[in-house]
CSV table of C-alpha atoms in Angstrom, one decimal:
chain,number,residue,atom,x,y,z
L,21,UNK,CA,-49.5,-63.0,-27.2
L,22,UNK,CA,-53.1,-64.1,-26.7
L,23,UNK,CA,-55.8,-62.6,-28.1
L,24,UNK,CA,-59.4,-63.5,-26.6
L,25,UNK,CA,-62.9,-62.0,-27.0
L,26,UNK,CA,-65.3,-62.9,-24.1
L,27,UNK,CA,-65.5,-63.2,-20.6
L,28,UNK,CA,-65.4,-66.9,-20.2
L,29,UNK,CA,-61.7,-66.8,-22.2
L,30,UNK,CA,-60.6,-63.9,-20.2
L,31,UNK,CA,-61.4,-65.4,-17.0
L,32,UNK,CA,-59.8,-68.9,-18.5
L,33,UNK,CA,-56.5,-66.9,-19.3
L,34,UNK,CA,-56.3,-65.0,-16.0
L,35,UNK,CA,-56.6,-68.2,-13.9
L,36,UNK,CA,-53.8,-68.3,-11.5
L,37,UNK,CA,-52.3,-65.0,-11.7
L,38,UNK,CA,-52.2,-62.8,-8.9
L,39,UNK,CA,-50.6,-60.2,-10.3
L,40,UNK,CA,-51.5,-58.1,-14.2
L,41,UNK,CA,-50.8,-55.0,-15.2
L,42,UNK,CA,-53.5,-53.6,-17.6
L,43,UNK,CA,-53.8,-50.8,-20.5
L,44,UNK,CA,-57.4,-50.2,-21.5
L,45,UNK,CA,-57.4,-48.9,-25.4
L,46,UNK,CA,-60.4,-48.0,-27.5
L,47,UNK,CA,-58.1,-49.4,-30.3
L,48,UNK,CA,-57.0,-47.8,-33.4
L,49,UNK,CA,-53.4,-47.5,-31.3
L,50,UNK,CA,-50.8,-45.6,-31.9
L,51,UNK,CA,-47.5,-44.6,-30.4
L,52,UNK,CA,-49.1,-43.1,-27.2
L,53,UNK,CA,-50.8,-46.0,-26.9
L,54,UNK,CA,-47.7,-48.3,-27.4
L,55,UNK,CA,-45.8,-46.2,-24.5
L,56,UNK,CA,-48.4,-46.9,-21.9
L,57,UNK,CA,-48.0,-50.8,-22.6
L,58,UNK,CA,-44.4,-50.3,-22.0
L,59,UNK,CA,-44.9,-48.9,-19.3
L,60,UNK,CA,-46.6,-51.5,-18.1
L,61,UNK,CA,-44.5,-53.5,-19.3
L,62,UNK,CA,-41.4,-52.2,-17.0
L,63,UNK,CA,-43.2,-53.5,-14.1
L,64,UNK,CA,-42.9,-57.4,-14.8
L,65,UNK,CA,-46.2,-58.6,-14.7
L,66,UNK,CA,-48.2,-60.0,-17.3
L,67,UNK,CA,-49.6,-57.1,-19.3
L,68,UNK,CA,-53.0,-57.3,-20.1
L,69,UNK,CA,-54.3,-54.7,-23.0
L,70,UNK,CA,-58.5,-54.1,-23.7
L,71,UNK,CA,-59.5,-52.7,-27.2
L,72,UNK,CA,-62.9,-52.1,-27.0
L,73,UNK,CA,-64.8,-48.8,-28.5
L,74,UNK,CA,-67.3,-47.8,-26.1
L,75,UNK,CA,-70.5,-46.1,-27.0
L,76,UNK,CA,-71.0,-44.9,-23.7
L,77,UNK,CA,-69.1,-42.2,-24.1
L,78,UNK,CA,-69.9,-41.4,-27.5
L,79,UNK,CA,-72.5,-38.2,-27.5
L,80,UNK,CA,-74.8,-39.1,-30.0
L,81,UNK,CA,-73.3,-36.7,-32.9
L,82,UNK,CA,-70.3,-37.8,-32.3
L,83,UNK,CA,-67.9,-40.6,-34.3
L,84,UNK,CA,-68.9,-43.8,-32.5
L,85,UNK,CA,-69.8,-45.5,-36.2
L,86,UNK,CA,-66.6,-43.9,-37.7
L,87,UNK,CA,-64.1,-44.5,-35.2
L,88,UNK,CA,-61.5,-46.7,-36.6
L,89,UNK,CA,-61.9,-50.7,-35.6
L,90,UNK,CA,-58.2,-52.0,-36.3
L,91,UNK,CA,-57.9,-54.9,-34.3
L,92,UNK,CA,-55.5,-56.8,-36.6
L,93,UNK,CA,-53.2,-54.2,-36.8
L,94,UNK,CA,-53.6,-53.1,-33.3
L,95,UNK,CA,-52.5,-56.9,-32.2
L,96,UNK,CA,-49.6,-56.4,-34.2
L,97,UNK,CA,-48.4,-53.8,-32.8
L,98,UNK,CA,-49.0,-54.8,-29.1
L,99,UNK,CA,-47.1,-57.8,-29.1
L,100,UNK,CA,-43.8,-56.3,-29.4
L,101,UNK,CA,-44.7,-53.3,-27.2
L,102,UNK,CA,-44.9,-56.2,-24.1
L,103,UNK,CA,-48.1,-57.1,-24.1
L,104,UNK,CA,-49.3,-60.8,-22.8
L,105,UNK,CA,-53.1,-60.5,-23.3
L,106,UNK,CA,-55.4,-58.8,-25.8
L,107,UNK,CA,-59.0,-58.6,-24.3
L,108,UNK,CA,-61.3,-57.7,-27.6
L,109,UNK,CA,-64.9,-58.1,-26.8
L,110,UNK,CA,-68.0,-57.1,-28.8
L,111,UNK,CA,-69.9,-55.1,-27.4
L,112,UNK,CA,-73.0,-57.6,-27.0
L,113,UNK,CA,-70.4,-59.1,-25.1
L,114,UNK,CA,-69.2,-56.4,-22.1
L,115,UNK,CA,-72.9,-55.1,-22.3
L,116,UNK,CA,-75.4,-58.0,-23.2
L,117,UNK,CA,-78.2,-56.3,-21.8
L,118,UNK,CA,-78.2,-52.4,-21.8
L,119,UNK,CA,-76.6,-51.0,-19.2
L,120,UNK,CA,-78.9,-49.3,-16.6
L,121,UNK,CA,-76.4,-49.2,-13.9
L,122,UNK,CA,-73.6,-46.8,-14.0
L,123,UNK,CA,-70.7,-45.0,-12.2
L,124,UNK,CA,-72.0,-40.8,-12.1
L,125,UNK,CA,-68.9,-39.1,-10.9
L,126,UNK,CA,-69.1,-35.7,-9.3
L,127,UNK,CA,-70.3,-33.2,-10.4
L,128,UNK,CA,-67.8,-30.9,-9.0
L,129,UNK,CA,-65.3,-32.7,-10.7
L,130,UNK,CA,-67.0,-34.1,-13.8
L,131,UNK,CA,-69.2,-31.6,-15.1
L,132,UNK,CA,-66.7,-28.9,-16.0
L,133,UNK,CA,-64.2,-28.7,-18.7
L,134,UNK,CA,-64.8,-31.7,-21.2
L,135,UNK,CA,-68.1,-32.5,-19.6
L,136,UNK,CA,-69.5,-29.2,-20.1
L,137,UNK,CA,-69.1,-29.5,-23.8
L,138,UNK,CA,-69.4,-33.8,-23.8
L,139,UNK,CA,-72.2,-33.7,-21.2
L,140,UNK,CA,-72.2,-37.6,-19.6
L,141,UNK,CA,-68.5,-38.5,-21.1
L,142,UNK,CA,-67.6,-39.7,-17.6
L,143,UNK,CA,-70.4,-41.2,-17.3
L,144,UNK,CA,-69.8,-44.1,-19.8
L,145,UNK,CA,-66.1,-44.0,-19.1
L,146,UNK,CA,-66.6,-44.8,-15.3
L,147,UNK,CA,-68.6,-47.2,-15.8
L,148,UNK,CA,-66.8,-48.6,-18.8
L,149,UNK,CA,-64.0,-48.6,-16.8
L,150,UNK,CA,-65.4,-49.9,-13.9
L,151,UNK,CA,-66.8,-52.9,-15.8
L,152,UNK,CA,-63.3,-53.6,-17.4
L,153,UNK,CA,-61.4,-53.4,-14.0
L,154,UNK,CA,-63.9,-56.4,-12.6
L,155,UNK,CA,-63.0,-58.1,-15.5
L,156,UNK,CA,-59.4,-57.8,-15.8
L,157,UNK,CA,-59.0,-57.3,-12.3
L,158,UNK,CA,-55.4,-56.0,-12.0
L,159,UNK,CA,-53.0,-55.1,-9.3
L,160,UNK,CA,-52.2,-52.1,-11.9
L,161,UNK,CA,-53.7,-50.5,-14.7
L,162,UNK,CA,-52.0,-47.3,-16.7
L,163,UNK,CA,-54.2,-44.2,-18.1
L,164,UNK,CA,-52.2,-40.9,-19.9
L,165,UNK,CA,-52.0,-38.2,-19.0
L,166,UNK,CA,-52.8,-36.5,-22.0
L,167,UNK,CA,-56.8,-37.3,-21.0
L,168,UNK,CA,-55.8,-35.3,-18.1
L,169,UNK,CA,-59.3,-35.0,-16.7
L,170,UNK,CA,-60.3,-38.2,-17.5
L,171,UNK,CA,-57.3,-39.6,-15.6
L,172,UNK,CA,-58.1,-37.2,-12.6
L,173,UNK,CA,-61.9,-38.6,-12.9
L,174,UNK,CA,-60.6,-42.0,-12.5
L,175,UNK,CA,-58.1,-42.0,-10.1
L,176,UNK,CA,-61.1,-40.6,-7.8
L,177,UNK,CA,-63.4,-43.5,-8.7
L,178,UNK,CA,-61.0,-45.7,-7.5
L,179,UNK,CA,-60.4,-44.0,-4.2
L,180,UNK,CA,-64.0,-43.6,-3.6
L,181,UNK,CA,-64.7,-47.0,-4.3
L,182,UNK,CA,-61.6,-48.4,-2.4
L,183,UNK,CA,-60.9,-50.6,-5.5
L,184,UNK,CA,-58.1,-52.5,-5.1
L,185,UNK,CA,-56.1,-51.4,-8.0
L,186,UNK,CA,-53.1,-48.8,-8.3
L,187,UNK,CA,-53.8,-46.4,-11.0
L,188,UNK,CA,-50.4,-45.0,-12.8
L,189,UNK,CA,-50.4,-42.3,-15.4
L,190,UNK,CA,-48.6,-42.4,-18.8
L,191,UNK,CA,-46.8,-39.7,-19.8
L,192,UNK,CA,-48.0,-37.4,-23.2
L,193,UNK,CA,-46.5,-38.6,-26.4
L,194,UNK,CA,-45.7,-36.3,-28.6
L,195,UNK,CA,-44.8,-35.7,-32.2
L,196,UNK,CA,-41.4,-34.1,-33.4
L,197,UNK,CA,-43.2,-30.5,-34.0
L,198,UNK,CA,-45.3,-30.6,-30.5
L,199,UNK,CA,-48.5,-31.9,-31.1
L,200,UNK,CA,-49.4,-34.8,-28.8
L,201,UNK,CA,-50.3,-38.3,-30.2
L,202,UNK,CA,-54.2,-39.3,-30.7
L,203,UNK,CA,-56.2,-41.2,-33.0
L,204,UNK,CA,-58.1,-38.0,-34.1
L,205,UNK,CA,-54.7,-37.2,-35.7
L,206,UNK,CA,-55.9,-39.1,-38.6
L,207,UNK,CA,-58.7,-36.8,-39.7
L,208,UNK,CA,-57.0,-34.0,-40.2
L,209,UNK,CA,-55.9,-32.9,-44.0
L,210,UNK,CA,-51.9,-32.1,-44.8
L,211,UNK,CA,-52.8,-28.2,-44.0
L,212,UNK,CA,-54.8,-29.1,-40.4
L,213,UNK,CA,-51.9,-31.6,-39.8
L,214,UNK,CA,-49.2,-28.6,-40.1
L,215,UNK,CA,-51.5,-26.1,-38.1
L,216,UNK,CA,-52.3,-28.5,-35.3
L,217,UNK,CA,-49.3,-28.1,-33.3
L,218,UNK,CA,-50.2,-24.4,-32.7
L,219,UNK,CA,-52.6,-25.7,-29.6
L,220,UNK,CA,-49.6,-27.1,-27.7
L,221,UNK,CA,-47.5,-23.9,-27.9
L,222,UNK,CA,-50.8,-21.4,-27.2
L,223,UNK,CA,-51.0,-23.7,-23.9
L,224,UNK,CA,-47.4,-23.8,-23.3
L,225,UNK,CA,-47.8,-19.8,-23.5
L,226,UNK,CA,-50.8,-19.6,-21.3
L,227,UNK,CA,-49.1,-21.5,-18.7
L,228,UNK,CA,-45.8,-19.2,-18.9
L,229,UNK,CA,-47.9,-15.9,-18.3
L,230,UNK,CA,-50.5,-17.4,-16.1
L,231,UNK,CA,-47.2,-18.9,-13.7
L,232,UNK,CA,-46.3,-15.4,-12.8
L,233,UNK,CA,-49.3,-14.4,-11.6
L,234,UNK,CA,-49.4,-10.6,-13.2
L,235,UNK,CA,-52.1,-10.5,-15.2
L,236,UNK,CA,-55.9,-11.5,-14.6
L,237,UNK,CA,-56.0,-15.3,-15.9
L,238,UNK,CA,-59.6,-14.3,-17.3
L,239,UNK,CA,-57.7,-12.2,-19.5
L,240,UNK,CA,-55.1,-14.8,-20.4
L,241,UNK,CA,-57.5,-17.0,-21.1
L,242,UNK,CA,-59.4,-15.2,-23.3
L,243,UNK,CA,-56.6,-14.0,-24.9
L,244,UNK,CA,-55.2,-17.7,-25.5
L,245,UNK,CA,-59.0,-18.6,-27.5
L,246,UNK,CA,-58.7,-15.5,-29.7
L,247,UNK,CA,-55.5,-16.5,-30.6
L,248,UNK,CA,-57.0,-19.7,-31.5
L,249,UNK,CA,-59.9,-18.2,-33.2
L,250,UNK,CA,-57.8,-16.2,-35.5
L,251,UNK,CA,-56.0,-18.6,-37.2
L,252,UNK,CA,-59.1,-20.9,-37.7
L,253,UNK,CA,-59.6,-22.9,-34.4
L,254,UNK,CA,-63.1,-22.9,-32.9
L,255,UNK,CA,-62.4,-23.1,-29.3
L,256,UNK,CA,-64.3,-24.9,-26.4
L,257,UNK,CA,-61.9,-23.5,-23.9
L,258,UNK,CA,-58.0,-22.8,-22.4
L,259,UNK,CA,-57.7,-22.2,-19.3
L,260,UNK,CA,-55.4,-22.8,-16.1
L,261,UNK,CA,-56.6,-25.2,-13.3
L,262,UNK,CA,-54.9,-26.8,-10.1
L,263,UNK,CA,-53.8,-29.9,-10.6
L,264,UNK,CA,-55.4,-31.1,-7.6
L,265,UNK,CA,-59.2,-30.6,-8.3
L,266,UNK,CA,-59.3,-28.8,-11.8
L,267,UNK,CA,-60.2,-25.7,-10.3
L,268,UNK,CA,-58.8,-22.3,-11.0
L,269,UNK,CA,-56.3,-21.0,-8.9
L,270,UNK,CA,-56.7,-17.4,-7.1
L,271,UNK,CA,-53.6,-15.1,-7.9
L,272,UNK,CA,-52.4,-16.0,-4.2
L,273,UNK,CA,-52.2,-19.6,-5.4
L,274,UNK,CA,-50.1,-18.8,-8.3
L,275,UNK,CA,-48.2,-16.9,-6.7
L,276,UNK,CA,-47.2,-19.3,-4.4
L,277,UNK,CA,-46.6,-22.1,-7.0
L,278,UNK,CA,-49.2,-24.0,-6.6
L,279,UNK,CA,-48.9,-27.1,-9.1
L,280,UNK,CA,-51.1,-25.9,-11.9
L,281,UNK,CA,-52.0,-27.4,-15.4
L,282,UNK,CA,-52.8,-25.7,-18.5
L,283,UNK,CA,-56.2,-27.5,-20.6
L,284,UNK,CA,-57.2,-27.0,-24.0
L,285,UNK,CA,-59.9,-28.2,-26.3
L,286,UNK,CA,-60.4,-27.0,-29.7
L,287,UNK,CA,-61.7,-27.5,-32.8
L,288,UNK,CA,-59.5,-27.3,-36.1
L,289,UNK,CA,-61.9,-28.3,-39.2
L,290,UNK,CA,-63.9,-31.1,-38.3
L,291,UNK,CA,-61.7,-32.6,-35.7
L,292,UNK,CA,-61.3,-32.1,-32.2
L,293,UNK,CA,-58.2,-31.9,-30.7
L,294,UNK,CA,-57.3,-31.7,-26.6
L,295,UNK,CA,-54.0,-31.0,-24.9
L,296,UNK,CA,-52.5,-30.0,-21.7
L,297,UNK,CA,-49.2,-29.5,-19.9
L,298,UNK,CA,-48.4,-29.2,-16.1
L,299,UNK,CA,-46.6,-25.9,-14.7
């Protein structure tokens, strides 16, 4: 496996192939992570991985400083996965003059949910995105689902923008008791670690009762967060959407099974945890 850190060695390594598969990371990986690769993997090209923590999408009281660089460890554990390529750029690098230009999704789309409480997250990750697809420039690249949103904001981009890239999602990794896969894991004490899963099976609950369509999904929402809130969570929100744009469904919708997803975001200590399941 080949690890390189600028352009001018990306661009040397990529010479002559028509054909990569890529997995952009922020690094710190983990088995999620590792999935998506071999994913990518199963599709016989050459397998190109980014690591890359991008401050862009980093409000400013968030953990850009904090979050974990482990690109030694992370190279370790991509090699076996399948990958071919590490791309590891600073970030004077992929940004060597700030970067005025960028990708502002919908607002319809992109403003709700996570960017109502992360206003001009998709922001920096179109455009970081963007950037990285020019770079890389694959036939395929592979985003999880378990940034459901941020997977939905991206397969957009590139429809809008007629890029010529296939975008494949990765399914949710998930522990043994539930709780799905993230570097955040990592900040949360033995006690958080043991309550954590309880957002995967509030979801899972909210998307059993809101299925049926029987009771008012405002009230099965807000039941859902003061569930939540009891047992310590500070909630930003859970709540049912259509798949299809991330907007709620009317009861006639449910009825009907329309493909639906359940979205949660919540804060347990100091750490912020997101999850979602499709129903």
């Amino acid at each position: 496996m080949q690890v390189v850190h600028t352009l001018a060695e990306l661009r040397a390594a990529l010479a002559g192939q028509s054909r990569t598969t890529f997995v952009p990371t922020m690094g710190n990986l983990h088995e999620g992570h590792l999935a998506l690769v071999r994913e990518a993997a199963r599709r016989g090209a050459p397998v190109v991985a980014s690591i890359f923590v991008n401050r862009l999408q980093f409000l400013p009281h968030e953990d850009f400083d904090r979050y974990p660089r482990t690109l030694a460890r992370d190279c370790e554990l991509l090699a076996p996965a399948g990958c071919d390529l590490v791309f590891a750029p600073a970030e004077d690098e992929l940004y060597p003059e700030p970067q005025t230009y960028k990708v502002q999704p919908p607002a319809a789309l992109a403003d709700l949910l996570e960017g109502e409480f992360r206003p001009g997250f998709f922001t920096g990750v179109c455009t970081v995105v963007m950037k990285l697809l020019h770079c890389v420039q694959p036939a395929v690249a592979v985003f999880g689902q378990k940034d459901y949103q941020q997977l939905k904001v991206i397969e957009a981009m590139v429809r809008q923008f007629a890029l010529p890239v296939q975008i494949v999602p990765g399914a949710t990794v998930r522990a043994a008791d539930g709780l799905a896969l993230s570097s955040r894991n990592g900040y949360l004490s033995a006690e958080e670690r043991a309550e954590a899963p309880t957002l995967q099976r509030v979801l899972a609950a909210l998307a059993a009762a809101g299925r049926d369509g029987l009771r008012p999904l405002a009230d099965l929402e807000a039941a859902a967060q003061a569930e939540l809130r009891q047992r310590g969570w500070q909630p930003d929100y859970l709540t049912l959407r259509r798949r299809r744009d991330l907007l709620a469904p009317g009861d006639d919708e449910r009825a009907a099974g329309e493909p639906l997803v359940a979205l949660g975001a919540a804060r347990l200590g100091s750490t912020r945890l997101i999850d979602n399941l499709e129903c």
